[in-house]
XYZ file of C-alpha atoms in Angstrom:
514
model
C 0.000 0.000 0.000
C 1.314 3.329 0.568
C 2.959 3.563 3.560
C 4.810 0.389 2.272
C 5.835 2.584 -0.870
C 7.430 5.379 1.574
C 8.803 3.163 3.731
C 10.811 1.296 0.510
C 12.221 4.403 0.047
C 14.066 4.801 2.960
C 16.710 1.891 2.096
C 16.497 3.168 -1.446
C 17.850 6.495 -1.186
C 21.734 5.716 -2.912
C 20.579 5.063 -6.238
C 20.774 6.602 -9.013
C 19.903 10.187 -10.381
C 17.766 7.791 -13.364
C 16.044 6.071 -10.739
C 13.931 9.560 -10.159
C 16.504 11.369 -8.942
C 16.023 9.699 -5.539
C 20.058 10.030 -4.934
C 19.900 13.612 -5.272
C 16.708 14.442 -3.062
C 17.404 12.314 -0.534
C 20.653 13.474 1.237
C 22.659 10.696 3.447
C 25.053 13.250 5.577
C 24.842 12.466 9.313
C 24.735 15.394 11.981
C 26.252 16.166 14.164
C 24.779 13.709 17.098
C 25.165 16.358 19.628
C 23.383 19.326 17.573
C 21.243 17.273 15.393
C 17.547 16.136 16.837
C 16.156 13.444 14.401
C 12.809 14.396 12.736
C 10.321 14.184 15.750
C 6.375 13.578 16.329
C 5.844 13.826 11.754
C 1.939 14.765 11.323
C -0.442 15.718 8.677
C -3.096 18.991 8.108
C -5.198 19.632 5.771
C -4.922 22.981 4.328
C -8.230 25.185 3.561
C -9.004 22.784 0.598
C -8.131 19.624 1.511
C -8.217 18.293 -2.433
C -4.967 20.530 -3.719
C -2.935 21.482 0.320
C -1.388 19.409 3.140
C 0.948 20.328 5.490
C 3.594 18.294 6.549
C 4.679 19.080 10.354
C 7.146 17.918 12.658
C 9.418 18.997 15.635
C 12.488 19.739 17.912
C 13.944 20.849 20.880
C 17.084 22.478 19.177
C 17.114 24.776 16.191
C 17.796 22.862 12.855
C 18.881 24.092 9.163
C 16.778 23.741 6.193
C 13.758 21.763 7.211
C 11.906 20.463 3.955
C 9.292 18.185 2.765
C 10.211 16.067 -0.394
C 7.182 15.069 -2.506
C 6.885 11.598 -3.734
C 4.975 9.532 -6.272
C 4.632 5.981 -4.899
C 6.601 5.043 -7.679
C 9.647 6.703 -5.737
C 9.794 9.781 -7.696
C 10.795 12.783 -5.813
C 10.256 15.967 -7.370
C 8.657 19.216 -5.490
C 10.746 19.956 -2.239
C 9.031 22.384 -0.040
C 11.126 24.510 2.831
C 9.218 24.480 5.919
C 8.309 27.384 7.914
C 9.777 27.522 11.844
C 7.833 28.572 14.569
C 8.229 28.274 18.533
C 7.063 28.653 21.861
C 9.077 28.522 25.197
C 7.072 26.990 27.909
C 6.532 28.795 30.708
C 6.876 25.925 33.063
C 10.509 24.579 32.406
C 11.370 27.573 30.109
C 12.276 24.969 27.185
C 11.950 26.107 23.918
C 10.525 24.246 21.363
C 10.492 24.586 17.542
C 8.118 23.565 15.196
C 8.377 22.920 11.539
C 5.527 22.847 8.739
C 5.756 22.650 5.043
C 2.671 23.449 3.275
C 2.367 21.643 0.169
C -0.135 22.806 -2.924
C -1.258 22.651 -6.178
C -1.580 19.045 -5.377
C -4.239 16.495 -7.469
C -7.065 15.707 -5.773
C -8.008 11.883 -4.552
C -4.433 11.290 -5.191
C -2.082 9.043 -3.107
C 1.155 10.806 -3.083
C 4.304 9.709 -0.444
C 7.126 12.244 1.114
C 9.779 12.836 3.304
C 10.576 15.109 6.183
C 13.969 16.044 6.372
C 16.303 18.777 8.011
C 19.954 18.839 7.646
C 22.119 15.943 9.360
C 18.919 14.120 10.104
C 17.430 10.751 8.487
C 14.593 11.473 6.620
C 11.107 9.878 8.448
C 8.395 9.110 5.566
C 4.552 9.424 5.004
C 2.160 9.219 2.525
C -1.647 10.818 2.274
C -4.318 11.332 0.124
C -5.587 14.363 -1.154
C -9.300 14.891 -0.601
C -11.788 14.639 -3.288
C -12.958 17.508 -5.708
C -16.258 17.402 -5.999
C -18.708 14.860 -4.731
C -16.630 11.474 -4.124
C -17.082 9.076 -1.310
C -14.803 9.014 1.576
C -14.587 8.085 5.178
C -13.286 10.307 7.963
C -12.870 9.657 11.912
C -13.176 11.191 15.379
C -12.553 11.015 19.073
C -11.628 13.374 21.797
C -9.842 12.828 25.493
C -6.594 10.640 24.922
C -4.077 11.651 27.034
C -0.480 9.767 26.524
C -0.129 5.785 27.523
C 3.085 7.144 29.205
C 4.337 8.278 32.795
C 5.983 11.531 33.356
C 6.046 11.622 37.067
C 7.799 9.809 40.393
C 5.020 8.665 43.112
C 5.453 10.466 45.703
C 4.442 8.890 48.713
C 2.997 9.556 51.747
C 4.580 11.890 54.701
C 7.131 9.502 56.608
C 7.319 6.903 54.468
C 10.601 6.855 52.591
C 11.375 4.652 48.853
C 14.444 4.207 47.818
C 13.621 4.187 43.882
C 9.610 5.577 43.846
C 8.108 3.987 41.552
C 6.413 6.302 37.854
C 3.268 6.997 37.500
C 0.768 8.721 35.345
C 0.248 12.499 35.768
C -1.441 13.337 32.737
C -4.800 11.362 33.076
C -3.543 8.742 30.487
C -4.167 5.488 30.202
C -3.000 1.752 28.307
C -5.797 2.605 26.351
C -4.383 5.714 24.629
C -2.175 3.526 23.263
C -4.259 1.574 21.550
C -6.063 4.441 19.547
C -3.948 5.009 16.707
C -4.193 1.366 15.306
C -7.673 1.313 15.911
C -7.905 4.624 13.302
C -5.692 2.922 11.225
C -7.473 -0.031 10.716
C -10.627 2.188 9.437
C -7.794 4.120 7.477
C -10.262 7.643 7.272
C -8.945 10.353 4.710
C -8.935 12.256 7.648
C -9.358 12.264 11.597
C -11.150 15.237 13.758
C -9.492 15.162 17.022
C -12.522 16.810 19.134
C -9.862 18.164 22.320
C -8.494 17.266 25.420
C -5.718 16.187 23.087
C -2.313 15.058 25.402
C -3.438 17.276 29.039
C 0.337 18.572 29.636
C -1.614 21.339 31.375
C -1.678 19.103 34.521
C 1.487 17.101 34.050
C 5.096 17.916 35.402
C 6.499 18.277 32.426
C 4.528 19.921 29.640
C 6.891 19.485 27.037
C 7.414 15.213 27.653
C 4.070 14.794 27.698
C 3.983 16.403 24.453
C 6.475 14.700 22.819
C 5.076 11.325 24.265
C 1.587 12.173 22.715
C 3.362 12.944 18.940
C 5.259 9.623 19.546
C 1.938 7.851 20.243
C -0.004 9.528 17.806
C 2.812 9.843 14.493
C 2.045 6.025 13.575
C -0.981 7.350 12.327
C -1.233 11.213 11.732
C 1.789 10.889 9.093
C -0.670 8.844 6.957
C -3.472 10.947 7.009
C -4.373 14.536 8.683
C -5.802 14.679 12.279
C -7.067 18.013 12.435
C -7.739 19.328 16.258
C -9.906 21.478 18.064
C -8.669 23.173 21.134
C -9.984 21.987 24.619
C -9.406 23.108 27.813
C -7.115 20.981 28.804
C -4.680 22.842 26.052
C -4.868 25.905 27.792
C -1.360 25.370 29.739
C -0.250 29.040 32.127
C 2.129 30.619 31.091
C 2.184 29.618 27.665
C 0.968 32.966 25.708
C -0.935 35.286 27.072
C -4.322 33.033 27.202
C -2.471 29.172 27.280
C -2.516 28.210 24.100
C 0.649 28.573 22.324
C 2.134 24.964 22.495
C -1.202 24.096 20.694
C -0.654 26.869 18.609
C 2.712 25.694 17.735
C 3.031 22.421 17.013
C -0.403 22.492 14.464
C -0.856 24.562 11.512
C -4.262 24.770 10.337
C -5.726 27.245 7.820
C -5.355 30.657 8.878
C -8.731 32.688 9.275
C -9.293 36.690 8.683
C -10.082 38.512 12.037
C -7.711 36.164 13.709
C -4.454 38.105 15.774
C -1.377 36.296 17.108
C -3.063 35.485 20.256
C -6.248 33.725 18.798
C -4.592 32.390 15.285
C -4.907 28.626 14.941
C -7.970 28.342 17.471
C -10.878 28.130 15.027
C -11.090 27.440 11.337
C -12.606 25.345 8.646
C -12.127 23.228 5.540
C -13.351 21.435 3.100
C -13.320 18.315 1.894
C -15.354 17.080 -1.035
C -18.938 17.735 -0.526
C -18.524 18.402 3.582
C -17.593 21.371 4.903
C -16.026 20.977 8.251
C -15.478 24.118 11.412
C -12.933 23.608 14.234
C -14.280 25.939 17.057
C -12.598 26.696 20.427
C -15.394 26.614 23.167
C -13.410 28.072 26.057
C -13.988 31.622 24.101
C -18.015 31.037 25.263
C -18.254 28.482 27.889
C -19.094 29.223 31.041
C -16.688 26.423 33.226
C -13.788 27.311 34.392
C -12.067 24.318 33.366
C -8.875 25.227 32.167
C -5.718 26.398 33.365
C -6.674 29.951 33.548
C -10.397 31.517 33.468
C -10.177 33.171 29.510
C -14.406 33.663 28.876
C -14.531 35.809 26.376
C -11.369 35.974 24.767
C -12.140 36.788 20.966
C -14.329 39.414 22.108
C -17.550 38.163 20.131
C -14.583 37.354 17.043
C -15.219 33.668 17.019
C -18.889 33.749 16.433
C -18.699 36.563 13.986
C -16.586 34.248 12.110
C -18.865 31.092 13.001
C -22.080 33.069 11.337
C -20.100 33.884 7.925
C -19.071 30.558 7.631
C -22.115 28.911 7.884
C -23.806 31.438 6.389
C -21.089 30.720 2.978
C -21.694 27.120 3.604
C -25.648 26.772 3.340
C -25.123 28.892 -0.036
C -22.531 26.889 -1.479
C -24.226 24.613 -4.097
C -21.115 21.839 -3.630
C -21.664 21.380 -0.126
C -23.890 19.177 1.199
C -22.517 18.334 4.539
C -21.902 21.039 7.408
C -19.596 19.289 10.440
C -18.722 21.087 13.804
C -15.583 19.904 15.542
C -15.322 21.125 18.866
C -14.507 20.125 22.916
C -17.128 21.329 25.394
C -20.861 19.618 24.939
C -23.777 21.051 24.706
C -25.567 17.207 25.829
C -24.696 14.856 27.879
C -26.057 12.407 30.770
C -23.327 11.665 33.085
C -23.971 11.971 37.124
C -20.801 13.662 37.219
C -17.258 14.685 35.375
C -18.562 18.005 33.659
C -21.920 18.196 32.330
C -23.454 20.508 29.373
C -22.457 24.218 29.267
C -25.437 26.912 28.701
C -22.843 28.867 27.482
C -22.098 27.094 24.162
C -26.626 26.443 24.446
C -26.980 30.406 24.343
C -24.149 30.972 21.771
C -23.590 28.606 19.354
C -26.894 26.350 19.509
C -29.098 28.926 17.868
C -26.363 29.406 15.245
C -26.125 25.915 14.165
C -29.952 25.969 14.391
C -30.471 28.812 11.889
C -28.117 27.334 9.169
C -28.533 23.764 9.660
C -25.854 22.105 10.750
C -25.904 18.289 10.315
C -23.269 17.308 12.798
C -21.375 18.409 15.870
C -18.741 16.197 17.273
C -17.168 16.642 20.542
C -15.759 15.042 23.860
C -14.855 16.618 27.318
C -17.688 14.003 28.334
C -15.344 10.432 28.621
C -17.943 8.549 27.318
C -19.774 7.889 24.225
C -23.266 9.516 23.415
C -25.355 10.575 20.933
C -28.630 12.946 20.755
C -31.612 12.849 18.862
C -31.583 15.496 15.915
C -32.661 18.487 17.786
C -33.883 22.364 16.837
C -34.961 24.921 18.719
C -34.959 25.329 22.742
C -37.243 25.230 25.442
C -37.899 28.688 26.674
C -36.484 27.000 30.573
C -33.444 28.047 32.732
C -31.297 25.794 30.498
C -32.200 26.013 26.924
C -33.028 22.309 27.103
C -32.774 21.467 23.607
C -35.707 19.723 21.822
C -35.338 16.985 19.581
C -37.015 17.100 16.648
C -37.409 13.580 15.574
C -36.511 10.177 17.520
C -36.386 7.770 14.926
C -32.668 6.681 15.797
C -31.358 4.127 12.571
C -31.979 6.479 9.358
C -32.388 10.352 10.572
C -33.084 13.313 8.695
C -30.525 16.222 9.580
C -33.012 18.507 7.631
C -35.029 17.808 11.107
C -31.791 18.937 13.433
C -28.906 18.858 14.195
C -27.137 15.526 15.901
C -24.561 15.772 18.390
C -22.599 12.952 19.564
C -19.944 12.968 22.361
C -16.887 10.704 21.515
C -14.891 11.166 24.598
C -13.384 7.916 24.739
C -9.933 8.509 23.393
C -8.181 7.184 26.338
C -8.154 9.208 29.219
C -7.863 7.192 32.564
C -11.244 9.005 33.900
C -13.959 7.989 32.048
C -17.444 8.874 32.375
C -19.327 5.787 30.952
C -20.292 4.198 34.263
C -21.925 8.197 35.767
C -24.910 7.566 33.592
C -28.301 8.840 34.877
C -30.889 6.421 34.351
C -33.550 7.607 33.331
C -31.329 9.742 31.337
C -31.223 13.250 33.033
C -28.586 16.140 32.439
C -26.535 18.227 34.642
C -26.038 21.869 32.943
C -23.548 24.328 34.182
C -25.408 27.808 34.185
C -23.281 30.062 36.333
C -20.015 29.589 38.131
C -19.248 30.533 41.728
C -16.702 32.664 43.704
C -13.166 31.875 42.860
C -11.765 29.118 45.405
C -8.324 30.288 46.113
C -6.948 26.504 47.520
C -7.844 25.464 43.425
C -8.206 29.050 42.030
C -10.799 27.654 39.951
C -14.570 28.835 39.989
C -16.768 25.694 40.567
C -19.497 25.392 38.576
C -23.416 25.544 39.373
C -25.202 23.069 38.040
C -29.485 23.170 37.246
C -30.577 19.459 36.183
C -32.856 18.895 33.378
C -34.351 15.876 31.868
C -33.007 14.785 29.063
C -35.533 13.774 26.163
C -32.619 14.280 23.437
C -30.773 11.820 24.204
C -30.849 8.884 22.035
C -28.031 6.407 22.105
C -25.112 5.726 25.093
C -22.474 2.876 25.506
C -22.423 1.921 29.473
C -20.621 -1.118 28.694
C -17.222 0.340 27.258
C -14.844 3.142 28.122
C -13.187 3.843 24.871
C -13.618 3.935 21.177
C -14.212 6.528 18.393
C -16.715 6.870 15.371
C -16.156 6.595 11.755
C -17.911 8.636 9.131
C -18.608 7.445 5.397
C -20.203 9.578 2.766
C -22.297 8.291 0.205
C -22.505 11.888 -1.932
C -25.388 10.016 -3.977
C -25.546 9.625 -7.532
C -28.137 12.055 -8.953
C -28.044 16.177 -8.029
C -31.071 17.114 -5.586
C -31.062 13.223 -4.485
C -30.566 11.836 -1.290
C -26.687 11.985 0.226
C -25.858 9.959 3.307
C -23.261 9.607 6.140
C -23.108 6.213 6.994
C -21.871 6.303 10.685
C -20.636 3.345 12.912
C -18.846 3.845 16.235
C -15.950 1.525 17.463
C -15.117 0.617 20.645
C -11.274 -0.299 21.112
C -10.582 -3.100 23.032
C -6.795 -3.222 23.765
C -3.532 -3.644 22.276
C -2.959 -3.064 18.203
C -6.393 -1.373 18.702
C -8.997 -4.154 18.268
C -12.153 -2.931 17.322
C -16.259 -4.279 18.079
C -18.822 -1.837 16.383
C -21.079 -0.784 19.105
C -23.941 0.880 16.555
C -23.989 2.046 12.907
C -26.802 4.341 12.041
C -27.375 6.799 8.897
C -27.621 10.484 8.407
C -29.269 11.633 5.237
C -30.162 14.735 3.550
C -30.833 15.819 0.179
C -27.737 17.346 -2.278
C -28.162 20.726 -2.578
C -27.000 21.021 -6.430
């Protein structure tokens, strides 16, 4: 297949300049060991349009020299080579600085299977291979889950007062689990085009050392994200102090996603969109309008009304786009859920976002911060109550009608070590956060108030197993004004080389809009 193509390439990089000038492209000096990093944590964006741009992203902990991206038929051609651009952060915890490289590639063909290579000077090239998204209606399949953490430990036990060990024992400190682990080969056995990664993505905001858990969550995650794009959405566990003025410049850093107008260097990177084939998909940052103080510092309000400004035009472009069918959200924070505890729904995201998605119709919003996995009813409009319970607008729950509303599903089951799945109400019943209290200064958080509603949305949860993800097919249909589908089944992963049981498979339809 393809990765088998790129990874041929790496023994075959003496031959000859007639062999596609392989020799040439691929340089074989070795660094200096001391001064050299090797090519670290290699991942995959889609640019704006995901049919003709893909950026090719990797990073280091020391400054390197001409940091490129070699493009690659799987024939072992070589021809474009694209410098990368460097960017950094220092963290504010250990003062480490760490440098980021990204190569955007264009003018590429669409639903074309291309290999490369990421390479900086001294350094072994590490190889990839994607595909370009479609141009125009094509099938495709795409992925999502939120809440991973790293299957790594970044921190000594320390133990209680007067007892004393010798050689203390490592343990977690990131809210990670075996079971991040196991994610990537679970995504790679569905092999999506591309994967929305819905937050919570590695938590170094909690862990002793921010930039390990990092690089432990790129070494996890690389197996997979240098085959096909995971593109993120920022949760509040990526809001790390110190790191830019409102936490998010190590997430800022090590992705580069399409740049939006309106955006300034404190809010670039935290929302955006793209499109792929007939869906158009929207990254959104919820800690701009939520009302939980979740993160590492309280930052409400942030863009200043920016981010749903944005949020409006895009839909608004979207709905009046004649090749898009298919309008996604990707975001963190939930607007349903029925777990007895963890976090519950946020009115803030019900009184800002909801009647957006609402007015324009959006099919799909996928999200975690919940650790468990759930899915509502379509639903429009709100009850005129204390927490905007939404209403569902249909509960037919195998083939549904996205014309009807809108169908959120939480997929927080990446792997975290907290998980949510056994806090369900039964009946089902919802905690909603509608205010938050005086700051407590022994967690200098503000705890949230919760109001309970009942919960007639909610249509489908998985009590039974902790972790998993869903996976998205389209069907674009074959005649214009017909009937296109997203054929949806949700995994759950069951250990080691990510095993996978479906759990459910249900259908979203709606009709083309050419």
């Amino acid at each position: 297949g393809v990765a088998s193509a790129g990874a041929a390439l790496a023994g075959a990089a003496p031959a000859t300049a007639a062999a596609g000038g392989i020799a040439s492209a691929l340089p074989t000096t070795v660094g200096d060991p001391l001064t050299t990093p090797i090519v670290n944590g290699l991942h995959l964006q889609f640019g704006a349009d995901a049919s003709s741009e893909v950026v090719v992203s990797w990073h280091t902990l020391q400054p390197v020299s001409h940091a490129r991206a070699m493009l690659g038929e799987l024939d072992g051609s070589y021809g474009k080579s694209q410098d990368a651009v460097q960017t950094s952060y220092t963290d504010g915890k250990s003062g480490q600085i760490v440098y980021a490289y990204h190569a955007k590639l264009t003018g590429l063909k669409s639903s074309h299977d291309y290999v490369y290579a990421a390479i900086h000077d001294g350094a072994q090239p590490e190889f990839g291979s994607f595909r370009t998204g479609p141009r125009g209606r094509e099938a495709f399949t795409f992925t999502s889950f939120g809440d991973q953490g790293t299957p790594t430990l970044g921190k000594k036990y320390v133990p209680p007062a007067g007892v004393t060990l010798a050689n203390p024992p490592w343990v977690n400190d990131n809210l990670g689990s075996p079971a991040a682990g196991d994610m990537p080969a679970g995504i790679e056995r569905v092999q999506p085009l591309f994967h929305l990664f819905n937050g919570d993505l590695c938590y170094a905001n909690g862990s002793v050392d921010r930039v390990r858990t990092w690089t432990d969550f790129w070494d996890n995650n690389s197996r997979s994200a240098r085959h096909r794009p995971w593109m993120p959405a920022a949760g509040n566990h990526e809001n790390e102090l110190g790191n830019g003025p409102i936490g998010y410049a190590a997430y800022q850093t090590y992705f580069s996603v399409p740049p939006q107008p309106g955006q300034t260097d404190i809010t670039r990177g935290l929302w955006y969109s793209f499109t792929v084939g007939s869906v158009h998909v929207i990254s959104l940052a919820n800690d701009d309008i939520c009302i939980q103080d979740s993160g590492s510092s309280y930052v409400r309000g942030y863009s200043q009304g920016a981010q749903k400004a944005w949020l409006e035009k895009e839909l608004i472009a979207a709905r009046s786009d004649k090749n898009i069918d298919w309008v996604v959200i990707c975001m963190h924070q939930v607007v349903i859920s029925t777990a007895s505890a963890l976090n519950g729904a946020d009115l803030g995201v019900r009184q800002e976002w909801v009647p957006l998605f609402d007015k324009y119709g959006v099919d799909l919003v996928v999200c975690g911060h919940e650790h468990h996995y759930e899915r509502s009813h379509p639903i429009r409009g709100q009850q005129p109550n204390a927490t905007l319970t939404p209403i569902p607008a249909d509960t037919n729950t195998d083939i549904i009608d996205t014309t009807k509303g809108t169908v959120h599903m939480v997929l927080g089951g990446g792997g975290t070590s907290v998980t949510s799945n056994q806090m369900f109400y039964n009946p089902p019943a919802c905690r909603v956060i509608t205010s938050v209290g005086p700051l407590n200064p022994t967690t200098n958080r503000r705890p949230p108030v919760y109001t309970q509603e009942d919960a007639p949305w909610s249509a489908k949860r998985d009590a039974a197993n902790s972790y998993g993800f869903a996976a998205f097919t389209v069907d674009p249909g074959t005649q214009p004004g017909g009937m296109t589908k997203l054929q949806v089944t949700y995994y759950n992963v069951l250990g080691p080389q990510g095993q996978l049981a479906a759990f459910e498979s249900f259908t979203l339809q709606r009709p083309r809009t050419d």
